[in-house]
Coordinates of C-alpha atoms in Angstrom, one line a residue:
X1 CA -100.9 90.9 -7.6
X2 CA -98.5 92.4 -5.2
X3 CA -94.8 91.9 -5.3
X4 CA -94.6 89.6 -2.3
X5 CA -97.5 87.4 -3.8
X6 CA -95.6 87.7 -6.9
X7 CA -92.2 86.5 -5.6
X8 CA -94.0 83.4 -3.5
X9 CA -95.7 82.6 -7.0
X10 CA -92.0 82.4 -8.8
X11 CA -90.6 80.7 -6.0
X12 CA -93.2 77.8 -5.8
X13 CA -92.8 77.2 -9.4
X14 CA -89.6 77.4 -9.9
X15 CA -89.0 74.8 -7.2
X16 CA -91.6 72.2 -9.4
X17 CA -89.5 73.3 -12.5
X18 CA -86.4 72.5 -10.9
X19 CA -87.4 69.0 -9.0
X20 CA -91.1 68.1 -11.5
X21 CA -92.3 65.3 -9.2
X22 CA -92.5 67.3 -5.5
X23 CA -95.4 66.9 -3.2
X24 CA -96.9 70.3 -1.6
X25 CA -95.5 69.5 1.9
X26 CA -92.0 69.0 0.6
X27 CA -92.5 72.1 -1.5
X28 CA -93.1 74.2 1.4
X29 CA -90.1 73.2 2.8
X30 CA -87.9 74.1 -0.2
X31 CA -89.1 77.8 -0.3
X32 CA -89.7 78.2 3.1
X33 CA -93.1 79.4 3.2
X34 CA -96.0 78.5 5.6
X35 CA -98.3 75.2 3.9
X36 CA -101.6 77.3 3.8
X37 CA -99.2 79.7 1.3
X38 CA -98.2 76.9 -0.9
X39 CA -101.2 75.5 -0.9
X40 CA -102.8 79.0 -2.6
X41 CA -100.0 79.3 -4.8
X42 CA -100.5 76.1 -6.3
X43 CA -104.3 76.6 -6.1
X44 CA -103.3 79.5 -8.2
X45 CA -101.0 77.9 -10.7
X46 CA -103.3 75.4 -11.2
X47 CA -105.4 78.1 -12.0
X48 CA -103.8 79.1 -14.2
X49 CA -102.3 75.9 -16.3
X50 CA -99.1 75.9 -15.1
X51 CA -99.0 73.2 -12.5
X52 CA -101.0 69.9 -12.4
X53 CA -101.5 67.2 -9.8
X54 CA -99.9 63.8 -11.6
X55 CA -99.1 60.9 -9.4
X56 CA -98.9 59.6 -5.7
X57 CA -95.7 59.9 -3.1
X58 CA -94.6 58.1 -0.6
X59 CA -96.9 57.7 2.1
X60 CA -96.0 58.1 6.0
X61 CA -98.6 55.9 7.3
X62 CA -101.5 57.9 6.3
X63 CA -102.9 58.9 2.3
X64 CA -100.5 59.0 0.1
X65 CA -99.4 62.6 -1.2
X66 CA -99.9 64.2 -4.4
X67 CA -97.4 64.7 -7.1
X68 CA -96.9 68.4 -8.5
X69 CA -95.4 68.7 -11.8
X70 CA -95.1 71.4 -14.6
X71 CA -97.5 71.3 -17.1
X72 CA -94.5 71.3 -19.5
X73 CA -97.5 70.4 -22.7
X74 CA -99.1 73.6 -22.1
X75 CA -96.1 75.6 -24.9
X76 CA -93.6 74.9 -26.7
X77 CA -89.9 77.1 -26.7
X78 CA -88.1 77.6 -29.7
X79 CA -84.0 77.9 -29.9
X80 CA -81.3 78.2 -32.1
X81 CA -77.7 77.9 -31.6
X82 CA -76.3 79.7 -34.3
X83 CA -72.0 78.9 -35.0
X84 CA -69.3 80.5 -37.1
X85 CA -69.9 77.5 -39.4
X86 CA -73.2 75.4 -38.1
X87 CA -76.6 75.6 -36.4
X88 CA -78.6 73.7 -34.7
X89 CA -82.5 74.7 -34.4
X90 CA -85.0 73.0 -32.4
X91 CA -88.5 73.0 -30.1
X92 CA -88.5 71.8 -26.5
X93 CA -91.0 71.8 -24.1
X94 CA -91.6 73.8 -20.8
X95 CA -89.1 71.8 -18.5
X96 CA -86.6 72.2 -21.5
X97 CA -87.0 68.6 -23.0
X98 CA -86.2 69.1 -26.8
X99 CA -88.6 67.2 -28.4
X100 CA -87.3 67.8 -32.6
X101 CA -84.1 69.7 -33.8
X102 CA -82.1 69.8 -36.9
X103 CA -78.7 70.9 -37.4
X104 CA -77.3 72.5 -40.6
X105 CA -74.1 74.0 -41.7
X106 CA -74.0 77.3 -41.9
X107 CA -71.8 80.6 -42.7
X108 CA -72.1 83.3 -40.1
X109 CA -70.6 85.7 -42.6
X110 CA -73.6 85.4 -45.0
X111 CA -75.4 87.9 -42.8
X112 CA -78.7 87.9 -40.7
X113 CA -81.0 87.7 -43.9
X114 CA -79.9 84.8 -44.8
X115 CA -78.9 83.1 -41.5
X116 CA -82.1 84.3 -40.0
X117 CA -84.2 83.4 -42.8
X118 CA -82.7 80.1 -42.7
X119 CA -83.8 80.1 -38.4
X120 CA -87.5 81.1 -39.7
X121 CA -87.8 78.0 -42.1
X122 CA -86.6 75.3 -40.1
X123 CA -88.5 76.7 -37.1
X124 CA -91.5 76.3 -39.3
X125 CA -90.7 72.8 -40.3
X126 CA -90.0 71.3 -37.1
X127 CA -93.7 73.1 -35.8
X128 CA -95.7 71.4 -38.7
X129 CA -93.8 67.9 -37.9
X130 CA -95.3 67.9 -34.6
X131 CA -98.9 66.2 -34.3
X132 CA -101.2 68.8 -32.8
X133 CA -98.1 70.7 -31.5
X134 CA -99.3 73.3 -28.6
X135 CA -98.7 77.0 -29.4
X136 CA -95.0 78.6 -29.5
X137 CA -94.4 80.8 -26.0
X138 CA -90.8 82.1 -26.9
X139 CA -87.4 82.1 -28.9
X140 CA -83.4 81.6 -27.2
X141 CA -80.9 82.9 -29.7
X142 CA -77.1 82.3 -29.3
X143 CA -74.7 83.4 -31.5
X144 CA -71.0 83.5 -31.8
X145 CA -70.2 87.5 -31.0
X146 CA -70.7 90.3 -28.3
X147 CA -74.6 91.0 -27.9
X148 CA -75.7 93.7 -26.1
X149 CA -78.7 91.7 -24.0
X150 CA -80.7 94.4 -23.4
X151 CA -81.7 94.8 -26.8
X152 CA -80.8 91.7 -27.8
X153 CA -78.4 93.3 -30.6
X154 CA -75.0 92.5 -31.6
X155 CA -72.4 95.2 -31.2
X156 CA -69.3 95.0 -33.7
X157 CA -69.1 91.2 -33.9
X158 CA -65.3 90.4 -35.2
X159 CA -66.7 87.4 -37.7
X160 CA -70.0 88.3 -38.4
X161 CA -69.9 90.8 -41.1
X162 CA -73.6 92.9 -41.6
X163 CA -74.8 91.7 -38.4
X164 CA -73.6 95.1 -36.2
X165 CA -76.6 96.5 -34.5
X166 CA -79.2 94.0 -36.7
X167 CA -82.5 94.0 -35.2
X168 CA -82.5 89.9 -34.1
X169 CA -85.6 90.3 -31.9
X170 CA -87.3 92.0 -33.7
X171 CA -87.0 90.4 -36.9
X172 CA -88.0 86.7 -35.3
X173 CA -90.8 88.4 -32.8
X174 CA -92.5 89.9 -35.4
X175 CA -92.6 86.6 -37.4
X176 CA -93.5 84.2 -35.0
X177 CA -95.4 87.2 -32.7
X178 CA -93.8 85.7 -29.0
X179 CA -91.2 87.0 -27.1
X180 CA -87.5 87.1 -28.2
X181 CA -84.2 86.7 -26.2
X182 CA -80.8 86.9 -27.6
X183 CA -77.4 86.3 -26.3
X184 CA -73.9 85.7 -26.9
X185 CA -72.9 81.7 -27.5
X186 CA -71.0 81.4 -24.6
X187 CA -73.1 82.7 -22.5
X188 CA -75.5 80.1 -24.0
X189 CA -73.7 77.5 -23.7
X190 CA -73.0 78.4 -19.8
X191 CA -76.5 78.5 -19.1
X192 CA -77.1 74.9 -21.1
X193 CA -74.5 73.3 -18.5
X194 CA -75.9 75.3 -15.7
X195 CA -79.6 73.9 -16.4
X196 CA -78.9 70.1 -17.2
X197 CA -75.5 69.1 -16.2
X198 CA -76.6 68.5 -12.2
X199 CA -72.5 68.6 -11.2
X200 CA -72.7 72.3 -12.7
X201 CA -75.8 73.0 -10.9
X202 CA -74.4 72.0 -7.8
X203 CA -71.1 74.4 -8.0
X204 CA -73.1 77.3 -8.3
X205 CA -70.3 79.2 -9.4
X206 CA -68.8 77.8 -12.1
X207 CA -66.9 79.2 -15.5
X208 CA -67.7 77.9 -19.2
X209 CA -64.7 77.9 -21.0
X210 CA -65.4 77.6 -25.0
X211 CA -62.5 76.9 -27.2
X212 CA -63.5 76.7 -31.0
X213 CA -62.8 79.3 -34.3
X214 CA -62.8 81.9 -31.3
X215 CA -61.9 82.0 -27.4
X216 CA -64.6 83.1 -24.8
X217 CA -65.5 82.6 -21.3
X218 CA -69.2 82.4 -19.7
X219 CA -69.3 83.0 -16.2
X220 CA -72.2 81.6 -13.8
X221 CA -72.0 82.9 -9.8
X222 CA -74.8 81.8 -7.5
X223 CA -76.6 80.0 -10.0
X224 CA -77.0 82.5 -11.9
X225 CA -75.3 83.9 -15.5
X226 CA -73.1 86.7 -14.8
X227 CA -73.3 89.1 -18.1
X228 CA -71.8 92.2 -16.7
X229 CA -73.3 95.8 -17.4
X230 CA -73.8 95.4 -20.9
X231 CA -73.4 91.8 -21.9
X232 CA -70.2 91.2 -22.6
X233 CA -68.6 89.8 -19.4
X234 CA -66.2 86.8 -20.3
X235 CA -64.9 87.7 -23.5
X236 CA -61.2 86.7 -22.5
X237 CA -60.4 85.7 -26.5
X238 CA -59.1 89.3 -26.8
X239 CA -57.6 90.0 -23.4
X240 CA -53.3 90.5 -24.4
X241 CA -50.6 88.3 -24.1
X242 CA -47.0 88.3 -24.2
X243 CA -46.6 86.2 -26.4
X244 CA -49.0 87.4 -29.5
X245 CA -47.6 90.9 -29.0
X246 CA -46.8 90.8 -33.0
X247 CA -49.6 89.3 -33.5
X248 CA -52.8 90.9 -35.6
X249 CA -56.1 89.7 -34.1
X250 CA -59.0 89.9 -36.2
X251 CA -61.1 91.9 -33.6
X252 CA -58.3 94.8 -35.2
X253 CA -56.0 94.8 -32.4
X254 CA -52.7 93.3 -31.8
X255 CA -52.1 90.8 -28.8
X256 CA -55.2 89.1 -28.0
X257 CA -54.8 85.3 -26.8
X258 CA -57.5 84.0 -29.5
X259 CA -54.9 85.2 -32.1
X260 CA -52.8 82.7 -31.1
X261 CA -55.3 79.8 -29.7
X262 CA -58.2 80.1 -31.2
X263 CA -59.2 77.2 -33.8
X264 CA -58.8 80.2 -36.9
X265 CA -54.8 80.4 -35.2
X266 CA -53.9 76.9 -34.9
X267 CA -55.7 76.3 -39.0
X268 CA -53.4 79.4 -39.8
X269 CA -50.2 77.7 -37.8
X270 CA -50.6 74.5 -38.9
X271 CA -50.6 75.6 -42.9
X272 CA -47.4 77.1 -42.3
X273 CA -46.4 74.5 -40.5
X274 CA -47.4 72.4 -43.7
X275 CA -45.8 74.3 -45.9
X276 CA -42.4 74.7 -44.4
X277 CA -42.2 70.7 -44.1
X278 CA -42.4 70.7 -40.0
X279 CA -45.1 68.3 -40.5
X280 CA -45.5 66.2 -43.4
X281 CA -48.6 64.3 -42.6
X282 CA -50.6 67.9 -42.3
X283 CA -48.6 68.8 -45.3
X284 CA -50.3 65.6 -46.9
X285 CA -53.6 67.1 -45.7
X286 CA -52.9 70.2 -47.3
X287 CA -52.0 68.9 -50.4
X288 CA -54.9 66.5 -50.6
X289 CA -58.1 69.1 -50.1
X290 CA -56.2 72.6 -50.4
X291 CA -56.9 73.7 -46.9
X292 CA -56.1 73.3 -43.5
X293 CA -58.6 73.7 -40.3
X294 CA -57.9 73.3 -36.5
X295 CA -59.4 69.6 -36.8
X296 CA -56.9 68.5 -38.9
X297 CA -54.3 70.1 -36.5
X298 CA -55.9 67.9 -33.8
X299 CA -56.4 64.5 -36.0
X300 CA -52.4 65.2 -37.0
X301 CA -51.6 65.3 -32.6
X302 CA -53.6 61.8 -32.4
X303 CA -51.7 60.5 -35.1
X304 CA -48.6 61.8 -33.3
X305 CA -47.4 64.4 -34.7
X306 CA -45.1 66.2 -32.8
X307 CA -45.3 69.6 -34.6
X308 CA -49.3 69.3 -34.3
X309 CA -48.9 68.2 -30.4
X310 CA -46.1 70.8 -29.6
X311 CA -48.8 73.3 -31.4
X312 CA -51.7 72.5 -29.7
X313 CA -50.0 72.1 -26.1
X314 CA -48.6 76.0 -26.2
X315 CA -52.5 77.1 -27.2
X316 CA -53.4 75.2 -24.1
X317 CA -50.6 76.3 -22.0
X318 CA -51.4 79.9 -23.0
X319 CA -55.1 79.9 -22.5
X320 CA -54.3 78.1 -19.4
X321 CA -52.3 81.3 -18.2
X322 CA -55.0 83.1 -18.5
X323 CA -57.5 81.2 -17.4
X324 CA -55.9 80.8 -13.9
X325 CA -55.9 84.5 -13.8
X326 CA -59.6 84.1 -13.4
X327 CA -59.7 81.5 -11.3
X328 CA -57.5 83.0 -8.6
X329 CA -60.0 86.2 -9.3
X330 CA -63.0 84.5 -9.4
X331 CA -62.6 81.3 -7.9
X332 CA -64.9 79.0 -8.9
X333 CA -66.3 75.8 -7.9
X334 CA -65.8 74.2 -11.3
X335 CA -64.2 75.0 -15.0
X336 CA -66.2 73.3 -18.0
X337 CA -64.3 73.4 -21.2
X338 CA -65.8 73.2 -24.8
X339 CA -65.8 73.9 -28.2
X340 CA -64.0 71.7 -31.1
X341 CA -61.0 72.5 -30.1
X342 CA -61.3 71.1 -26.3
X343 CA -63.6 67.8 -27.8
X344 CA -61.0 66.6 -30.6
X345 CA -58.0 65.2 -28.1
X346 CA -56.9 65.6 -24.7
X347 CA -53.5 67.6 -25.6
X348 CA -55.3 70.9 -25.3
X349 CA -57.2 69.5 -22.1
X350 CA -54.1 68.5 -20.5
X351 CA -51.9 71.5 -21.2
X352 CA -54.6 73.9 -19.8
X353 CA -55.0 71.6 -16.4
X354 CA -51.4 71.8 -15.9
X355 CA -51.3 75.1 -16.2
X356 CA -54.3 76.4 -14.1
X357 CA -53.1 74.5 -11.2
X358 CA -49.6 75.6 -11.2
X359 CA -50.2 79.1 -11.7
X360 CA -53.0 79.8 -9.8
X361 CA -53.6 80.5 -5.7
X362 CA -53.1 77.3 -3.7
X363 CA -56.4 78.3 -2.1
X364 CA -58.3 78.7 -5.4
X365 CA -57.6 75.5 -6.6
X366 CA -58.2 73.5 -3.2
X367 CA -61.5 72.1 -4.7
X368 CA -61.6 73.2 -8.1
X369 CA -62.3 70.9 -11.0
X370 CA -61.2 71.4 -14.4
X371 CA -63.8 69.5 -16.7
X372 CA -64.8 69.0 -20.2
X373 CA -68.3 69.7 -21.1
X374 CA -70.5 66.5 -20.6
X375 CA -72.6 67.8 -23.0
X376 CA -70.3 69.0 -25.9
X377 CA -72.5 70.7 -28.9
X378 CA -76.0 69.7 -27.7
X379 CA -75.3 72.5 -24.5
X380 CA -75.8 75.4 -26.7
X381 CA -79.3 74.3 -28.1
X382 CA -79.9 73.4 -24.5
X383 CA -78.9 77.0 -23.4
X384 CA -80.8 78.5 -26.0
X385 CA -84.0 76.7 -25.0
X386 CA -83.7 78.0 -21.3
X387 CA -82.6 81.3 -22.1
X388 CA -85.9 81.5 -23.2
X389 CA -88.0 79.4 -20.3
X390 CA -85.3 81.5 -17.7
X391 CA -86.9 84.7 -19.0
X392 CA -90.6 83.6 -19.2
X393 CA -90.9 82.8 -15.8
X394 CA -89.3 85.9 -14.1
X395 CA -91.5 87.5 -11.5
X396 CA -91.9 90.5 -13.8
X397 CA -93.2 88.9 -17.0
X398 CA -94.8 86.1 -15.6
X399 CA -96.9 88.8 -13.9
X400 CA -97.2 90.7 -17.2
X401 CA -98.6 87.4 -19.2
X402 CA -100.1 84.6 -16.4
X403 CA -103.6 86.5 -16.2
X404 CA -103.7 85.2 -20.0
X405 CA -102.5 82.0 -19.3
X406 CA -99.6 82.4 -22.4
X407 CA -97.2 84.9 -23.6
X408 CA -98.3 84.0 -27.3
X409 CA -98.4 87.1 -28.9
X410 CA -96.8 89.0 -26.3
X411 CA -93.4 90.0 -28.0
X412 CA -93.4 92.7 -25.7
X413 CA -92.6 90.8 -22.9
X414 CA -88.7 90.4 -23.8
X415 CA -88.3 94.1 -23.4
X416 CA -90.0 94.8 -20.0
X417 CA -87.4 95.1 -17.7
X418 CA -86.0 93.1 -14.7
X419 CA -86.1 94.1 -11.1
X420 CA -82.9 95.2 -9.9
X421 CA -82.0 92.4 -6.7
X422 CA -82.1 94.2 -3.8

């Protein structure tokens, strides 16, 4: 099939993807090609399995139209959101519907035979819980450190000790024999905003803030995840700051702002804080289990503790700084904020609003909306599921796999490369 075929092909389905329920004459209109086109592009994906006729429209006056809609039965996607300290695993369909997850805790640090063997079983699980479940196309990955996407490896990741350079793709390709795409968690949990929150899908360009153990950024522009050159666009957790300048980060260097605002800071901060007698209710905390973590910082600021609130209002007034450094640089339509740190209280929340707007160009603010995620932790399942279903259906490998009507047992697929946009 030739590339402008190819490209009409995409286009048409990715339009029923996007809007499941279209009849062909509005379908023409979205992607602005002629109706006898359409019509042999749907002809085609019909064909093919893809597409199926389900349902009447509206009628103008004369026989109601036809409904188009994904055949979303035809596969199921795997994907697993892999944490510094939890996971969620889970199937979803081919609009992205998860239809069985589990979430477990987990320890990053116990390295990718473990974690990864952990991925395999559960995957395995929730496939024999389904009745008559249809074949596995492809697998989403997130997890928490800098992945070079290309080859879907992770390159020096600061808290995940053993996994540098570990062959994820491969490992889980050659187990489950489909095609295998791996990315950073922020990134992930970008594109999980992006695909089912519609005010994020409306902005276009829009930046995913994460605040949890660590600090990261994923940025979307035009619809579409921004990843850089070699994947690790965003990573604003180890950009300097004034104010951690004595500060070791455990990246290895000496500055960065999640040394002083991530969720492993503010657990670090608040101990001392316990132990100096600044705060006696998280002194009770640590005297009750031993430890201290950046929830327990939080829960102490809803209690109203003013060393916990002072605390977590600099680490929002810092990554606030920073954060309107990219939005007068980038200037997007809207600013989603998760991780624990962002969902436990509004201190953080506040602090960073306050100051984003002050700091940054009167003109990049105009319109700009400073959010927290609607979805919270169930957006980086959701962004693993459609890194996969995103991947699948560009022009290159849906060319490489349709004339089978599957990718199953194509693992090759997630290593054929993209066309560079003209």
């Amino acid at each position: 099939m030739s590339v402008e075929r190819m490209d009409g092909l995409v286009a048409v389905l990715d339009a029923i993807r996007s809007d499941n329920g279209i009849t062909q004459s509005r379908l023409a209109q979205r992607v602005g090609l002629g109706r006898t086109v359409v019509a042999q592009r749907v002809a085609h994906l019909e064909a093919a399995g893809l597409v199926v006729q389900d349902g009447l429209g509206p009628s103008n006056g004369g026989r109601a139209p036809r409904l188009l809609r994904l055949r979303d039965r035809a596969g199921l996607v795997a994907g697993a959101d892999i944490g510094a300290t939890g996971m969620a695993v889970g199937l979803a369909d081919l609009s992205g519907r998860v239809v069985a997850q589990v979430h477990e805790q987990v320890d990053v640090a116990d390295g990718p035979d473990v974690v990864l063997g952990r991925v395999e079983e559960l995957v395995d699980r929730l496939l024999a819980g389904l009745a008559d479940p249809p074949p596995l196309w492809a697998i989403g990955v997130g997890v928490p450190g800098p992945v070079e996407f290309a080859t879907s490896r992770p390159v020096a990741p600061p808290i995940m000790p053993g996994w540098d350079g570990h062959p994820i793709r491969e490992r889980l390709s050659g187990r489950f024999a489909v095609p295998v795409w791996v990315d950073n968690d922020v990134n992930v949990l970008a594109l999980g905003e992006l695909r089912t929150n519609p005010a994020a899908a409306r902005a276009g360009d829009l930046l995913y803030l994460k605040i949890g153990t660590g600090i990261g950024a994923g940025l979307v522009s035009g619809g579409r995840l921004h990843r850089g050159v070699n994947g690790c666009a965003g990573d604003i957790g180890h950009v300097a700051v004034a104010e951690a300048d004595a500060v070791i980060c455990r990246c290895g260097n000496v500055g960065c702002l999640e040394a002083v605002a991530g969720g492993a800071a503010l657990a670090r901060d608040g101990r001392r804080l316990a132990e100096s007698g600044a705060s006696p209710g998280m002194a009770e905390v640590l005297a009750a289990t031993g430890d201290l973590t950046a929830a327990d910082v939080t829960a102490a600021a809803e209690r109203g503790d003013p060393a916990a609130r002072a605390m977590l209002a600099r680490a929002g007034r810092l990554v606030g700084g920073t954060l309107a450094t990219l939005v007068s640089f980038y200037n997007p339509g809207l600013v989603v904020l998760g991780g624990g740190v962002v969902h436990a209280g509004d201190h953080v929340l506040a602090a960073i609003r306050e100051s984003v707007y002050r700091r940054s160009l009167p003109l990049a603010t105009r319109t700009l909306r400073i959010e927290p995620s609607v979805l919270g932790e169930a957006a980086g399942l959701a962004g693993a599921v459609h890194l996969a279903l995103d991947n699948l259906f560009t022009p290159e490998r849906l060319a490489r796999w349709l004339p089978a009507g599957s990718p199953s047992g194509r693992p090759e697929l997630a290593a054929a490369p993209e066309r560079v946009p003209a």
